[in-house]
Tab-separated table of C-alpha atoms in Angstrom:
chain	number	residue	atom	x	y	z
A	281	UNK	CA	-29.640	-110.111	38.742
A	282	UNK	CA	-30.225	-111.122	42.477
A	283	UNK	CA	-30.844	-109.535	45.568
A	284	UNK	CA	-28.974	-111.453	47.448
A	285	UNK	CA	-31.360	-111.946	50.470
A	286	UNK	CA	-30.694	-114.014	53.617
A	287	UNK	CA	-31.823	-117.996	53.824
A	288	UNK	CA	-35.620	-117.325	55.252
A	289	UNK	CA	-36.417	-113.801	53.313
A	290	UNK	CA	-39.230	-113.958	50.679
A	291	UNK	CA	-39.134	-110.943	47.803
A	292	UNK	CA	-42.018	-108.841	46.164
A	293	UNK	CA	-44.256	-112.189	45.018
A	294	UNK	CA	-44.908	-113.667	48.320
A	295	UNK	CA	-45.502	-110.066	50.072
A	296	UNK	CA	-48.102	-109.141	47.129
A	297	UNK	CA	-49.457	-112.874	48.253
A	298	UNK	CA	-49.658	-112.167	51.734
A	299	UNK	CA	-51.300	-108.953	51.468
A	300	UNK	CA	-53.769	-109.378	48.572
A	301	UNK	CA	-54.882	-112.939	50.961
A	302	UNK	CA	-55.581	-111.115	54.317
A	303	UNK	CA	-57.748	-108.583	52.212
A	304	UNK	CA	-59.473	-111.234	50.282
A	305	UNK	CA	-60.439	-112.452	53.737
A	306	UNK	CA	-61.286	-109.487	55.649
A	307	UNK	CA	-63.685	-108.345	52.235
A	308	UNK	CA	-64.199	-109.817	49.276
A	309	UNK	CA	-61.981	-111.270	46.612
A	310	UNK	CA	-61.904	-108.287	44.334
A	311	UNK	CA	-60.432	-105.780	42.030
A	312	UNK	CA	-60.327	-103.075	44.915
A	313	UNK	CA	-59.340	-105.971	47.253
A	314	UNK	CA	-56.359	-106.921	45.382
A	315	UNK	CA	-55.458	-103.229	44.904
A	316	UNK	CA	-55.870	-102.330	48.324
A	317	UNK	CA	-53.467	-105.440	49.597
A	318	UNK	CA	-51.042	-103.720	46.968
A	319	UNK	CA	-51.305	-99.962	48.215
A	320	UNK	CA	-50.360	-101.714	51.650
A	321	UNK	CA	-47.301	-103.430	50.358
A	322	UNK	CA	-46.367	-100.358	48.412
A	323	UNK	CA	-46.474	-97.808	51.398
A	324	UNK	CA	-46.265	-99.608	54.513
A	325	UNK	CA	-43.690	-102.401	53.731
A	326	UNK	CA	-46.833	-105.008	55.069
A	327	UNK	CA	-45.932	-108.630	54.908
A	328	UNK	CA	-42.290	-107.833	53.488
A	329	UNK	CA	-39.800	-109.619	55.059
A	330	UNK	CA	-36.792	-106.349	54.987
A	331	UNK	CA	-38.898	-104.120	55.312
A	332	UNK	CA	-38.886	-102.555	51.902
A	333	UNK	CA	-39.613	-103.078	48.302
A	334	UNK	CA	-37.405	-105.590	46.494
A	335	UNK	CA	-39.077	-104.767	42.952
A	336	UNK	CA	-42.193	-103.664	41.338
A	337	UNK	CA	-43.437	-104.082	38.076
A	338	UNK	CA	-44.466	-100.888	36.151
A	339	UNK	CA	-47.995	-101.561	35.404
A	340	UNK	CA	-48.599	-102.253	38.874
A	341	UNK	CA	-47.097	-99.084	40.359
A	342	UNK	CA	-48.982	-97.243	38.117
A	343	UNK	CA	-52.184	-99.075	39.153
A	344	UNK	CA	-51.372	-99.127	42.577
A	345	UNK	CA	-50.423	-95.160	42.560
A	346	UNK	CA	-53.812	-94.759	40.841
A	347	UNK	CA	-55.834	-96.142	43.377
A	348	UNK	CA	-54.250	-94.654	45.910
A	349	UNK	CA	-54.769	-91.021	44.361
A	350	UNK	CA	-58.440	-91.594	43.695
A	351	UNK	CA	-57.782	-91.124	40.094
A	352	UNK	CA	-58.478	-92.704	36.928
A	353	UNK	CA	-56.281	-95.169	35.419
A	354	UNK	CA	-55.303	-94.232	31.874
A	355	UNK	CA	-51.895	-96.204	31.607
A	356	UNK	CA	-54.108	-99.748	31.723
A	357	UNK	CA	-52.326	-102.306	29.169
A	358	UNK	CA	-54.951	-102.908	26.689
A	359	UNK	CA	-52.805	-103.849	23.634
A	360	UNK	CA	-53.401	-107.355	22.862
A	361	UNK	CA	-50.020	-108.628	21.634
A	362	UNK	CA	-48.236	-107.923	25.571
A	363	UNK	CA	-47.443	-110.903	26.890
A	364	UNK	CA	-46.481	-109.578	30.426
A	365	UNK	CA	-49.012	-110.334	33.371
A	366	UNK	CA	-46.757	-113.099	34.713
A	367	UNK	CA	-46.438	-110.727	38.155
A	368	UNK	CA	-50.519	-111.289	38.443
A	369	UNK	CA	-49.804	-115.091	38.164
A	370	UNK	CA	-48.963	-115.782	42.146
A	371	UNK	CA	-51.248	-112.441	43.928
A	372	UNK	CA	-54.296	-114.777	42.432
A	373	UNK	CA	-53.785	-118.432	43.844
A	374	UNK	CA	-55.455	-117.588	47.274
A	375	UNK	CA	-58.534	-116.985	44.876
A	376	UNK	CA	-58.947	-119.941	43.969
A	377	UNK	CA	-58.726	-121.400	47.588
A	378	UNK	CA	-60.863	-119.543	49.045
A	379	UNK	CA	-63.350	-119.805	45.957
A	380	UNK	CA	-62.804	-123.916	46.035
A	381	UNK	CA	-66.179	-124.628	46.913
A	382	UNK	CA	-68.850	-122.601	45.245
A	383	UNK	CA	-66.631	-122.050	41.648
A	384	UNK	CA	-66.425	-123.915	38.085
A	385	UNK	CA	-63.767	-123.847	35.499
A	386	UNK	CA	-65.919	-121.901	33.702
A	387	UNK	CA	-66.220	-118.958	36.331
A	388	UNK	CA	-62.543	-119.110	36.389
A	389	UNK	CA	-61.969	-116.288	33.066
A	390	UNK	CA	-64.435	-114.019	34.494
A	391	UNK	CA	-62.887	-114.113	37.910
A	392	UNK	CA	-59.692	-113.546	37.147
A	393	UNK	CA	-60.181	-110.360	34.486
A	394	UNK	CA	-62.154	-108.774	36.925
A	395	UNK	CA	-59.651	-108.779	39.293
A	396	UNK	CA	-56.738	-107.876	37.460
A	397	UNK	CA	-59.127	-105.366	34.680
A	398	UNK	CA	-57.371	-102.527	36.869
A	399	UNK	CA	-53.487	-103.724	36.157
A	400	UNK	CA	-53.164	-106.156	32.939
A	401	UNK	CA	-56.111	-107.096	31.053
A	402	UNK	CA	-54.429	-108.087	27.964
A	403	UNK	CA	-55.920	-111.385	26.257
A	404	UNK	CA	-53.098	-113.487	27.114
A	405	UNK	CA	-53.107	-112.358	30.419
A	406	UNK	CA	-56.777	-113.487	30.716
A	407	UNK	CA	-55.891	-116.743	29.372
A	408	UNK	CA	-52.129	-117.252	31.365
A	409	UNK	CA	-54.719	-117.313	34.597
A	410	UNK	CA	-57.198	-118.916	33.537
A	411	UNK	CA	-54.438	-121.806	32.352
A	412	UNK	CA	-52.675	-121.724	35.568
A	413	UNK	CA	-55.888	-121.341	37.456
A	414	UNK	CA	-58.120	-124.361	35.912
A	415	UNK	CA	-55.025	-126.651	36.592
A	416	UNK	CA	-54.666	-126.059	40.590
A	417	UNK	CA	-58.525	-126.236	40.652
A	418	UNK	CA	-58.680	-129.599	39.141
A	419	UNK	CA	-55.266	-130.515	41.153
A	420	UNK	CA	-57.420	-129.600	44.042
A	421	UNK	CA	-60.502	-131.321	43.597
A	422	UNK	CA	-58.564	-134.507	42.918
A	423	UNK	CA	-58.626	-134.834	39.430
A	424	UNK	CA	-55.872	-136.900	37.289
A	425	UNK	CA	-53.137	-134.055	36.010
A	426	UNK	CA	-53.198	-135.753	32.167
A	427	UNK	CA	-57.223	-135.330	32.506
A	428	UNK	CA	-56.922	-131.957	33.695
A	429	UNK	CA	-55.171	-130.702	30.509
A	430	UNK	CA	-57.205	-132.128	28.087
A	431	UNK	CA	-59.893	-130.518	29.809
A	432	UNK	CA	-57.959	-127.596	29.720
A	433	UNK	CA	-57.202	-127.832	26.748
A	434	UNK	CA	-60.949	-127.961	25.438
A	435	UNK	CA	-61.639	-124.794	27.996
A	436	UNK	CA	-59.182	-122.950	25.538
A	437	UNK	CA	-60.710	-124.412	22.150
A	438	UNK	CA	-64.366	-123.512	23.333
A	439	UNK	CA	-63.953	-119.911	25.157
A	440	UNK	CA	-60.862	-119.129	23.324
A	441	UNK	CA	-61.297	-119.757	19.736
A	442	UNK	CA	-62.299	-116.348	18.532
A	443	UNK	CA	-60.421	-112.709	18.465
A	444	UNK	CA	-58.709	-111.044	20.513
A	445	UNK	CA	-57.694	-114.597	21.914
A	446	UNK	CA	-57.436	-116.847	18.842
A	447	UNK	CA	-54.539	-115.490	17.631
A	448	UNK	CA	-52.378	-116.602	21.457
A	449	UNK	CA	-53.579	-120.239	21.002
A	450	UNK	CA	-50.499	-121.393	19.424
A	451	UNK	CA	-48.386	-120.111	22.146
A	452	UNK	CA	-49.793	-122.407	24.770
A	453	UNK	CA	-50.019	-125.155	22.985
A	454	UNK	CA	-46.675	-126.813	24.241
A	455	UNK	CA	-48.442	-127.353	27.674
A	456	UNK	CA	-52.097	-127.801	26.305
A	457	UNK	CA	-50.569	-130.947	24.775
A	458	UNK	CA	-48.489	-131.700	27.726
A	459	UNK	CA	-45.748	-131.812	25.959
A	460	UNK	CA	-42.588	-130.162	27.786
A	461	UNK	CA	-39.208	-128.019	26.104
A	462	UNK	CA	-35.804	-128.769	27.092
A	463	UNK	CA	-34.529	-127.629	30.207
A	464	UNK	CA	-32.212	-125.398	28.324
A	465	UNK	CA	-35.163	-124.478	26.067
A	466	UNK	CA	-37.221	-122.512	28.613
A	467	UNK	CA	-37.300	-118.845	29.152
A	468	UNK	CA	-37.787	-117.921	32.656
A	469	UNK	CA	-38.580	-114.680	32.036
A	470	UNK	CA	-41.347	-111.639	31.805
A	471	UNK	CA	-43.558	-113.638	28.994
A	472	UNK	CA	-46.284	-115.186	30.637
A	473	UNK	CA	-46.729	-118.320	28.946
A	474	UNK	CA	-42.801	-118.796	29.116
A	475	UNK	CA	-43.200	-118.602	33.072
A	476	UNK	CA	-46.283	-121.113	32.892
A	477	UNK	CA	-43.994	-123.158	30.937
A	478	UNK	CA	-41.279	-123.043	33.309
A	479	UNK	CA	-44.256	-123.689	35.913
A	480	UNK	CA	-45.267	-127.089	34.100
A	481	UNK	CA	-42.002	-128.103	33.353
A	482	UNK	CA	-40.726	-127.451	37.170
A	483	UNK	CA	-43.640	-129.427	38.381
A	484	UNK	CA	-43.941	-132.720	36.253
A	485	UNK	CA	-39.795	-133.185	36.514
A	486	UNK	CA	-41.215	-133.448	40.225
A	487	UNK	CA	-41.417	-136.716	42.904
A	488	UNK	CA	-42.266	-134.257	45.533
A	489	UNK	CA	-42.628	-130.358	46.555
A	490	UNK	CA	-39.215	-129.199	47.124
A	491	UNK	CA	-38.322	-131.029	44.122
A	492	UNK	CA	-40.457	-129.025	42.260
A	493	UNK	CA	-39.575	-125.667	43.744
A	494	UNK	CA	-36.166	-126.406	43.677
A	495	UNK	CA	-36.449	-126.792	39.759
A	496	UNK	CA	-38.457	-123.784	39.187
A	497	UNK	CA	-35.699	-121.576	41.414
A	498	UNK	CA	-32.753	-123.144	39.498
A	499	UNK	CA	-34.221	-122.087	36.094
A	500	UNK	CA	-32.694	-118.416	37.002
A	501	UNK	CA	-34.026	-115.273	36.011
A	502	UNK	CA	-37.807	-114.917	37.301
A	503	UNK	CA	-36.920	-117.343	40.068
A	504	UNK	CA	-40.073	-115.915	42.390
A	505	UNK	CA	-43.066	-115.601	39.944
A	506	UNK	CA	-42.005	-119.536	38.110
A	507	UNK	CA	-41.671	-120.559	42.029
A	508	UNK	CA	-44.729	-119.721	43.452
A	509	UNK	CA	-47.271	-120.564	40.683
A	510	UNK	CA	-45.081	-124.332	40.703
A	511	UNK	CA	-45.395	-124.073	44.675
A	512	UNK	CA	-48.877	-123.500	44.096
A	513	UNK	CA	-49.533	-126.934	41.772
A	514	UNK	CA	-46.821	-128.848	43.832
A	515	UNK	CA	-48.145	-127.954	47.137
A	516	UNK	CA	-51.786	-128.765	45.894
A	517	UNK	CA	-50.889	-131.909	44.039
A	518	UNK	CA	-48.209	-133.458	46.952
């Protein structure tokens, strides 16, 4: 469905943005950083642009309500065949901005499990950031975008290649060998190496940013999460 918002209003993936970048700032980039940019969003409305909550994602609600209550977490997603975790994919880019001089590709995994251990730390999860995440760091320090994969793609064979993770390989193997779907192939939807393919797809059918935004919204479906990890590669690559 849509939520029919004005020309200028962002929804729930830009405000989780927003608030999960000024607390990265102000502390540390963090599991009780992230969380606390969340609980802000959640109860105050910060950086929404109507004032209210659009959507949430169950997982994070519960993770948010958690933290907020002091109390432990015992809904955490630990089964390794979800494939959700796409709504973690655009709260993380300012990470790896603000982490642009002083990280490797190979810090990247750890990073990104430690802050999201709290709300999805399924293996594909793990690996859906770490995918997205190597890519805009390479994009960012300047490095060809065919080189990039094939360095990703030897990132995957050498820290992914045993269990829980071996058995996910398969599924991002479309954009490990840059190869792309149809257009009328793609899922835009919860899955989040369909939304990284979306992402990939969006951005090398691209000659420029709004291009590649443009193709991510007109996919339908999970218009905001495919849009801002594309706006994240476009804006870093153009």
């Amino acid at each position: 469905g849509t939520y029919n918002l004005p020309p200028g209003y962002w929804s729930d993936e830009s405000s989780i943005l927003l608030n999960a970048t000024q607390q990265f700032i102000e502390t540390d980039i963090s599991s009780d950083s992230l969380l606390k940019g969340l609980k802000e969003w959640y109860y105050a409305g910060t950086w929404t642009s109507t004032d209210e909550l659009i959507e949430i994602n169950e997982a994070t609600r519960l993770a948010i309500e958690s933290f907020a209550s002091k109390m432990p977490h015992n809904m955490k997603m630990i089964n390794e065949n979800i494939e959700n975790g796409s709504d973690l994919l655009g709260v993380t880019i300012p990470a790896t901005f603000l982490n642009l001089g002083k990280s490797d590709i190979t810090y990247i995994p750890r990073l990104y499990s430690r802050m999201t251990k709290n709300i999805h730390i399924s293996p594909i999860t793990t690996m859906g950031l770490s995918l997205l995440h190597i890519t805009l760091l390479g994009i960012l320090k300047g490095a060809e975008f065919s080189t990039i994969l094939r360095g990703t793609k030897q990132f995957f064979e050498n820290n992914f290649s045993e269990k829980p993770f071996k058995t996910h390989l398969k599924k991002f193997e479309f954009i490990l060998n840059s190869k792309c779907r149809n257009k009328d192939q793609l899922k835009s939807n919860q899955s989040i190496f369909n939304i990284l393919e979306c992402t990939f797809w969006s951005f090398k059918n691209s000659s420029g940013f709004s291009e590649a935004v443009l193709n991510a919204v007109n996919l339908g479906q999970q218009t905001d999460t495919v849009a801002a990890a594309t706006g994240a590669l476009a804006g870093a690559f153009y």
